[in-house]
Coordinates of C-alpha atoms in Angstrom, one line a residue:
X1 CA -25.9 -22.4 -27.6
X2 CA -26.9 -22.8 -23.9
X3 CA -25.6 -21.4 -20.7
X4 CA -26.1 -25.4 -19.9
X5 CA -23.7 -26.0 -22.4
X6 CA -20.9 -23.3 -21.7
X7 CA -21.2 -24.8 -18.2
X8 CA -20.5 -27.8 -18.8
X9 CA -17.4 -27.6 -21.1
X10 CA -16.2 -25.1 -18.0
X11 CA -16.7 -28.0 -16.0
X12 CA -14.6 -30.5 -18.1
X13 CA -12.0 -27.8 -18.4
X14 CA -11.6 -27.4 -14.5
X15 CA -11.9 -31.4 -14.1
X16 CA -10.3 -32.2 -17.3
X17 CA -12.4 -35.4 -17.2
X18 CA -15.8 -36.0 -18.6
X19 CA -17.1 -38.3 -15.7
X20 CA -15.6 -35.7 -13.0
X21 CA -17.5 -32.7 -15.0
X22 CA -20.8 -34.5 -14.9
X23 CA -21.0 -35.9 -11.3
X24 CA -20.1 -32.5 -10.7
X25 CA -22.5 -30.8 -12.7
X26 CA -25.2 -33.8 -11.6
X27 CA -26.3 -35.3 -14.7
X28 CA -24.8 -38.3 -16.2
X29 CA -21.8 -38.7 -18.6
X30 CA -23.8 -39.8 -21.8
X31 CA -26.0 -36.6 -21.3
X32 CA -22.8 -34.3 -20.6
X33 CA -21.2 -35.5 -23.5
X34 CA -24.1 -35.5 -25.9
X35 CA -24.8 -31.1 -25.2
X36 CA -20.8 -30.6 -25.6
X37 CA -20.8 -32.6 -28.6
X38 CA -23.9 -30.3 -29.7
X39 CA -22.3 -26.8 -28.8
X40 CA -19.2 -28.4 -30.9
X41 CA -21.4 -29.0 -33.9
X42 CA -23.7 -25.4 -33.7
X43 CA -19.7 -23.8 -33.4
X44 CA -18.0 -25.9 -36.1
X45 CA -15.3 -26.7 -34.0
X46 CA -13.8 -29.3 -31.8
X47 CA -13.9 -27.6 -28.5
X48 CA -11.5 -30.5 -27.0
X49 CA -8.9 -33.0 -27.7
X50 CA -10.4 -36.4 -26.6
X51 CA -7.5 -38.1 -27.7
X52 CA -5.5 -37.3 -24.7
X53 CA -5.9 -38.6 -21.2
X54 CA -6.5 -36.6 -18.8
X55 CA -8.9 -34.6 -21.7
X56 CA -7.2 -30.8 -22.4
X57 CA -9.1 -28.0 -24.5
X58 CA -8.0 -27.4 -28.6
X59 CA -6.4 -24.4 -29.4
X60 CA -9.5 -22.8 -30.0
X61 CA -11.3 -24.3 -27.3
X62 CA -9.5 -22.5 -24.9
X63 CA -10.6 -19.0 -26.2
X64 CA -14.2 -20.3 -26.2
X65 CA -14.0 -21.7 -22.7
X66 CA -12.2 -18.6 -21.7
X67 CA -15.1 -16.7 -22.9
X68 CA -17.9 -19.0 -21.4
X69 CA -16.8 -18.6 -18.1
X70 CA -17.2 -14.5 -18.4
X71 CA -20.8 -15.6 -20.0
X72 CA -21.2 -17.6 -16.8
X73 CA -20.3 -15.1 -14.4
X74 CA -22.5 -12.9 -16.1
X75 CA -25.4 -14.5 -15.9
X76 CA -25.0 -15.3 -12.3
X77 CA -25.3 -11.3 -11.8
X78 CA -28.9 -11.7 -13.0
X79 CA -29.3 -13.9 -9.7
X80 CA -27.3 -11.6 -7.9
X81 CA -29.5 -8.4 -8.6
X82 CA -32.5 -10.5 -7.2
X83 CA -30.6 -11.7 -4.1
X84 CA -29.2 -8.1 -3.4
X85 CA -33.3 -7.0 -3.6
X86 CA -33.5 -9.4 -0.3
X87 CA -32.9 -8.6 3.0
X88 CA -31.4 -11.3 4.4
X89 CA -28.4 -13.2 2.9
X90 CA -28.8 -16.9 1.5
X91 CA -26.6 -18.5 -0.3
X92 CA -22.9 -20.8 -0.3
X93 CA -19.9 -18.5 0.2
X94 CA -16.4 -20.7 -1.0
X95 CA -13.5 -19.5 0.8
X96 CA -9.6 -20.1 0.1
X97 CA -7.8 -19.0 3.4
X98 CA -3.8 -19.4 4.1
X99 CA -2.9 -21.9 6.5
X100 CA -0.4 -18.6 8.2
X101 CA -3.7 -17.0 8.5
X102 CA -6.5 -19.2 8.8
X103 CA -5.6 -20.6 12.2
X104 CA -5.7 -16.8 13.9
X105 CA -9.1 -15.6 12.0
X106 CA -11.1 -17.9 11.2
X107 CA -11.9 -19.7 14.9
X108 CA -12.5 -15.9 15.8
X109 CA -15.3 -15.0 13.5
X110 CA -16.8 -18.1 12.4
X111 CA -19.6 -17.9 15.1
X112 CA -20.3 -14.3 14.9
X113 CA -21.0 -14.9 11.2
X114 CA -23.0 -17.6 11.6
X115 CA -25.1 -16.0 14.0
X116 CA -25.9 -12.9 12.3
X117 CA -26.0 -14.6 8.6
X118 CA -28.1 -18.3 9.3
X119 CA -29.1 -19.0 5.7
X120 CA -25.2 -18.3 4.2
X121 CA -23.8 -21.6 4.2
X122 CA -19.6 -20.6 4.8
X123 CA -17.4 -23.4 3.0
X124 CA -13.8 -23.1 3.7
X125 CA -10.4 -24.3 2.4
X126 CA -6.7 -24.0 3.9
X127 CA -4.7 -23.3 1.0
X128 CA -1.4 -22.2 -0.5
X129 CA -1.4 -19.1 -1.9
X130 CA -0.7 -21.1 -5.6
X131 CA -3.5 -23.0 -4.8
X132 CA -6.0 -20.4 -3.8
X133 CA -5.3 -17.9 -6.9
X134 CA -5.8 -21.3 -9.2
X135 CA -8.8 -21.6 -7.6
X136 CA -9.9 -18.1 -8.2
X137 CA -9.1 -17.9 -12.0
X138 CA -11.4 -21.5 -12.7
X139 CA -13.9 -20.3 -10.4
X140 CA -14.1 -23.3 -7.6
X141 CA -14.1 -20.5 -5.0
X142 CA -15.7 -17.4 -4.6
X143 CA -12.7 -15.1 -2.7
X144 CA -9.4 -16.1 -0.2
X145 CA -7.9 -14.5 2.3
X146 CA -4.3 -14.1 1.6
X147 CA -1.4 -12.0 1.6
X148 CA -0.8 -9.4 -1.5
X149 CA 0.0 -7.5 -3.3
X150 CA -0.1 -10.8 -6.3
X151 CA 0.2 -9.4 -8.9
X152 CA -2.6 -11.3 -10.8
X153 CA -4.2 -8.6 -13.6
X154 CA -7.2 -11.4 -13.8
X155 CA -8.1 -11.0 -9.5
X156 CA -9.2 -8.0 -7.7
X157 CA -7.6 -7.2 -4.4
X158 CA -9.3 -5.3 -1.3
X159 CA -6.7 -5.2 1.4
X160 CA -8.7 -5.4 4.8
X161 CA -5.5 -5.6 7.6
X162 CA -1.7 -4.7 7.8
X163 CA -0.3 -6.9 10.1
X164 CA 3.3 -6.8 11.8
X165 CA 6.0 -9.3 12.0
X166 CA 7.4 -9.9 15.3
X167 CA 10.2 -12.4 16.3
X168 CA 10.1 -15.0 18.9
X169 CA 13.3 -16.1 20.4
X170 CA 14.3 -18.9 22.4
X171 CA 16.6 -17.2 25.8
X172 CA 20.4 -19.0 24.0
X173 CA 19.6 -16.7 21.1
X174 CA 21.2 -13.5 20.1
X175 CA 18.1 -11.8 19.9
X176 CA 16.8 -12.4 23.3
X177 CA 19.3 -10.0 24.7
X178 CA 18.1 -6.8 22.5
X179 CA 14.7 -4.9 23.3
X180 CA 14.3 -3.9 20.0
X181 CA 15.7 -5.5 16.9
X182 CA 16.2 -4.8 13.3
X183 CA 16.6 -7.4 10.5
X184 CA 20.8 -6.9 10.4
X185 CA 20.2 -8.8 13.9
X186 CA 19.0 -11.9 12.7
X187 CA 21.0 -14.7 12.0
X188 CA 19.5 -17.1 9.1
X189 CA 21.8 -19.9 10.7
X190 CA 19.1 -19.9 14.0
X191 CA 15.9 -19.5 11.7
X192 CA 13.1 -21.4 12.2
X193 CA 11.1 -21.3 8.8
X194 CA 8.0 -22.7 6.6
X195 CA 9.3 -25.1 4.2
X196 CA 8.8 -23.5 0.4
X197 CA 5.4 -23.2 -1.2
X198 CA 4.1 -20.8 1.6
X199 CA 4.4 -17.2 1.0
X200 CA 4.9 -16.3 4.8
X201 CA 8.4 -18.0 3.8
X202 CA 9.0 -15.3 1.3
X203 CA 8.1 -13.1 3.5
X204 CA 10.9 -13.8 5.7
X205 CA 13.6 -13.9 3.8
X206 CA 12.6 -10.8 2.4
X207 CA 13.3 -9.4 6.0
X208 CA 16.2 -10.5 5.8
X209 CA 17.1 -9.4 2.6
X210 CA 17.8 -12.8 1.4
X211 CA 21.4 -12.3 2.5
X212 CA 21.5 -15.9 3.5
X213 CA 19.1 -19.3 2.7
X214 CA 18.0 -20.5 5.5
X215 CA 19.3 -24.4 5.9
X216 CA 18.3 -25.2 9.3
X217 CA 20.9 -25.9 12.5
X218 CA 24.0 -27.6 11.2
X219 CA 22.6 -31.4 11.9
X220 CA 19.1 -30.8 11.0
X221 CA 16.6 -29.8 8.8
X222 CA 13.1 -29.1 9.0
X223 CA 10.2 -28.3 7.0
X224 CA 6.2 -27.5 8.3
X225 CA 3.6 -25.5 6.6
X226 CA 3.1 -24.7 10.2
X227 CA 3.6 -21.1 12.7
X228 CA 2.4 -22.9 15.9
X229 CA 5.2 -26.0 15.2
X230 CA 8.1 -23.3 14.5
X231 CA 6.6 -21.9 18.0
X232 CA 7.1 -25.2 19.4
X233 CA 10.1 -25.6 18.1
X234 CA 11.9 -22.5 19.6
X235 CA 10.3 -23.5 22.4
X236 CA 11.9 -26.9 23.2
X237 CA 15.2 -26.5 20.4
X238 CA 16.4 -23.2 21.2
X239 CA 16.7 -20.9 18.1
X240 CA 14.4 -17.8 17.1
X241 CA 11.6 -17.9 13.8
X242 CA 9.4 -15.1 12.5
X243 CA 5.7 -14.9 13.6
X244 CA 2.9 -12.8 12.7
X245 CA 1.7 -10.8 15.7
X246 CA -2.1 -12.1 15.7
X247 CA 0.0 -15.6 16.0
X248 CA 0.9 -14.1 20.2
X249 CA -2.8 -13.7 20.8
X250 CA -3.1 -17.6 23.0
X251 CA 0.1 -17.0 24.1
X252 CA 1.6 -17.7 27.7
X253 CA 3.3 -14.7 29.5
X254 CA 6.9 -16.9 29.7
X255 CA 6.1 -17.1 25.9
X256 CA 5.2 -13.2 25.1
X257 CA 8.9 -13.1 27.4
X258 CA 10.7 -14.8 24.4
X259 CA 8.9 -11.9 21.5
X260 CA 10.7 -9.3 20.3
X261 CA 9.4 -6.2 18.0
X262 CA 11.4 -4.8 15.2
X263 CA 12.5 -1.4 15.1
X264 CA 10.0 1.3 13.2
X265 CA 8.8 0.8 10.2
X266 CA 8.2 -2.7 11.1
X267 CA 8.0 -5.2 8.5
X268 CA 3.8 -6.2 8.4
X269 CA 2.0 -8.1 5.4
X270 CA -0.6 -7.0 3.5
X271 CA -3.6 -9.2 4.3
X272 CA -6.3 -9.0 1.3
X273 CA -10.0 -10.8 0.3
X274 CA -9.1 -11.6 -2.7
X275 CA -12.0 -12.3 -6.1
X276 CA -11.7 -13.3 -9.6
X277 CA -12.1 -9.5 -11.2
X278 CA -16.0 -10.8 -12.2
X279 CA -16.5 -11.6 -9.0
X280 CA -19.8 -12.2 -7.6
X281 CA -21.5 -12.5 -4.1
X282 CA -20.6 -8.8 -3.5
X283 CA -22.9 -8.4 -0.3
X284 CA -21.4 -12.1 1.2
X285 CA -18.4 -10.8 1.0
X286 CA -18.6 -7.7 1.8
X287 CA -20.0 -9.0 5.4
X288 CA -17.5 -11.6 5.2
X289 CA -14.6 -8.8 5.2
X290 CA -16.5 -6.1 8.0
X291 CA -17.1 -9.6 10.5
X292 CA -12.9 -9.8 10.4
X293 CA -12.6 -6.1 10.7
X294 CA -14.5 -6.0 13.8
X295 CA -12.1 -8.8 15.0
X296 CA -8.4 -7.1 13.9
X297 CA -6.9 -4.9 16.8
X298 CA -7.3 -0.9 15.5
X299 CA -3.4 -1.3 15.1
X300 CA -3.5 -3.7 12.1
X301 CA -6.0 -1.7 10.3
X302 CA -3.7 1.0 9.4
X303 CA -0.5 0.8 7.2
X304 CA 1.1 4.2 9.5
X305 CA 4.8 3.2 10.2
X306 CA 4.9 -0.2 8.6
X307 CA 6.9 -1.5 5.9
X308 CA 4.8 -4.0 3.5
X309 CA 6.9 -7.1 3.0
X310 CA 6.6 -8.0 -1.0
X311 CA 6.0 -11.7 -1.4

């Protein structure tokens, strides 16, 4: 048995193809196929059923790749003591990032971390939060940047910023006329919000204490994955959405006109780094999580007189 071998049946699992697992693992199908078939003989078992399309792991074969991805993260660590012995740090950091959160963070820091880390190669993906935890438990990705608390006994959470909700409201709405709202003021009927699958959604009609679905103006309905469109869309449609308040950074003074703050404890999210709880690349992200502290306002890096929205 082979840590060649435990990675490759990883591989297959997370591709569930042998020809996807080998050009990913760089070798050629035959060869892939031939050390898998090996592992299965030294075992005694059939590791996967070939005789379904796309390929999916035996009974058994799940426990063994279960285990072989722990062997694999373990003996990465031996790498990782050597690297942490180095000053500088060199390597590829894989990040999942929410697309409510990307656009306000990333853009912000990606320079400054560049600069000050040249040989880390920072490869990023804007994900749904269902997407980014899948990628955390097969491993495609080293950490994301998401809001939490998940829930996910298999991932390891290090909350970095609390960040507030704020309404933004178009002058015809209710809202407008109030200084200071609460979540009673709302009306879901006015709503702009993401369409389902993003956790910001959630969020929201958590605020609202779910007292109504949201189903869009009476002869209309529409769904983004986009803050900056339901912006635009109070903008020119009238109506009110929910932002997050590093969303007003870029914003025009007639547009900081239409925000309104919620009464204290304001609603804020939880935003985490997230990693698989055998996570590796400690010092990358480490860095990766003090470059977007040095970016968040001193406001958002305290929990004081908030109220965590659950997802």
């Amino acid at each position: 048995m082979t840590i060649t071998q435990l990675e490759y049946i990883v591989a297959v699992d997370t591709y569930r193809s042998f020809v996807a697992a080998a050009n990913k693992c760089f070798v050629t199908q035959p060869t892939l196929s031939m050390q898998i078939q090996k592992l299965e003989d030294t075992l005694g078992v059939k590791i996967f059923d070939r005789s379904k399309q796309p390929v999916v792991p035996t009974e058994i074969g799940e426990e063994i790749i279960a285990q072989a991805r722990v062997l694999i993260a373990e003996s990465e660590k031996i790498k990782e003591i050597v690297t942490d012995r180095q000053k500088e740090l060199s390597g590829e950091l894989r990040v999942g990032i929410i697309p409510t959160i990307s656009p306000y963070i990333l853009p912000k820091i990606l320079n400054s971390f560049i600069e000050k880390y040249p040989q880390v190669k920072l490869i990023v993906w804007e994900q749904t939060t269902e997407q980014i935890i899948q990628q955390l438990k097969l491993g495609t990705i080293d950490c994301g940047l998401l809001s939490t608390p998940l829930n996910e006994s298999s991932l390891t959470e290090i909350p970095v910023f609390y960040e507030n909700f704020v309404a933004y409201a178009a002058k015809s709405s209710k809202l407008s006329k109030k200084k200071v709202i609460t979540p009673d003021d709302i009306d879901m009927e006015e709503i702009w919000v993401l369409n389902e699958g993003h956790c910001m959604r959630e969020q929201v009609l958590n605020i609202c204490q779910r007292r109504k679905a949201t189903k869009g103006f009476q002869h209309f309905e529409y769904n983004t994955g986009s803050v900056e469109t339901l912006k635009r869309m109070v903008d020119m449609n009238n109506g009110a959405t929910i932002l997050p308040e590093l969303a007003l950074a870029e914003m025009t003074d007639k547009q900081r006109d239409r925000v309104r703050y919620f009464k204290s404890p304001e609603p804020a999210r939880e935003v985490s780094i997230v990693m698989h709880r055998n996570y590796l690349k400690r010092r990358m992200i480490e860095a990766l999580k003090n470059e977007i502290l040095e970016f968040v306002p001193k406001r958002l890096r305290t929990k004081k007189k908030k109220e965590i929205v659950e997802i």
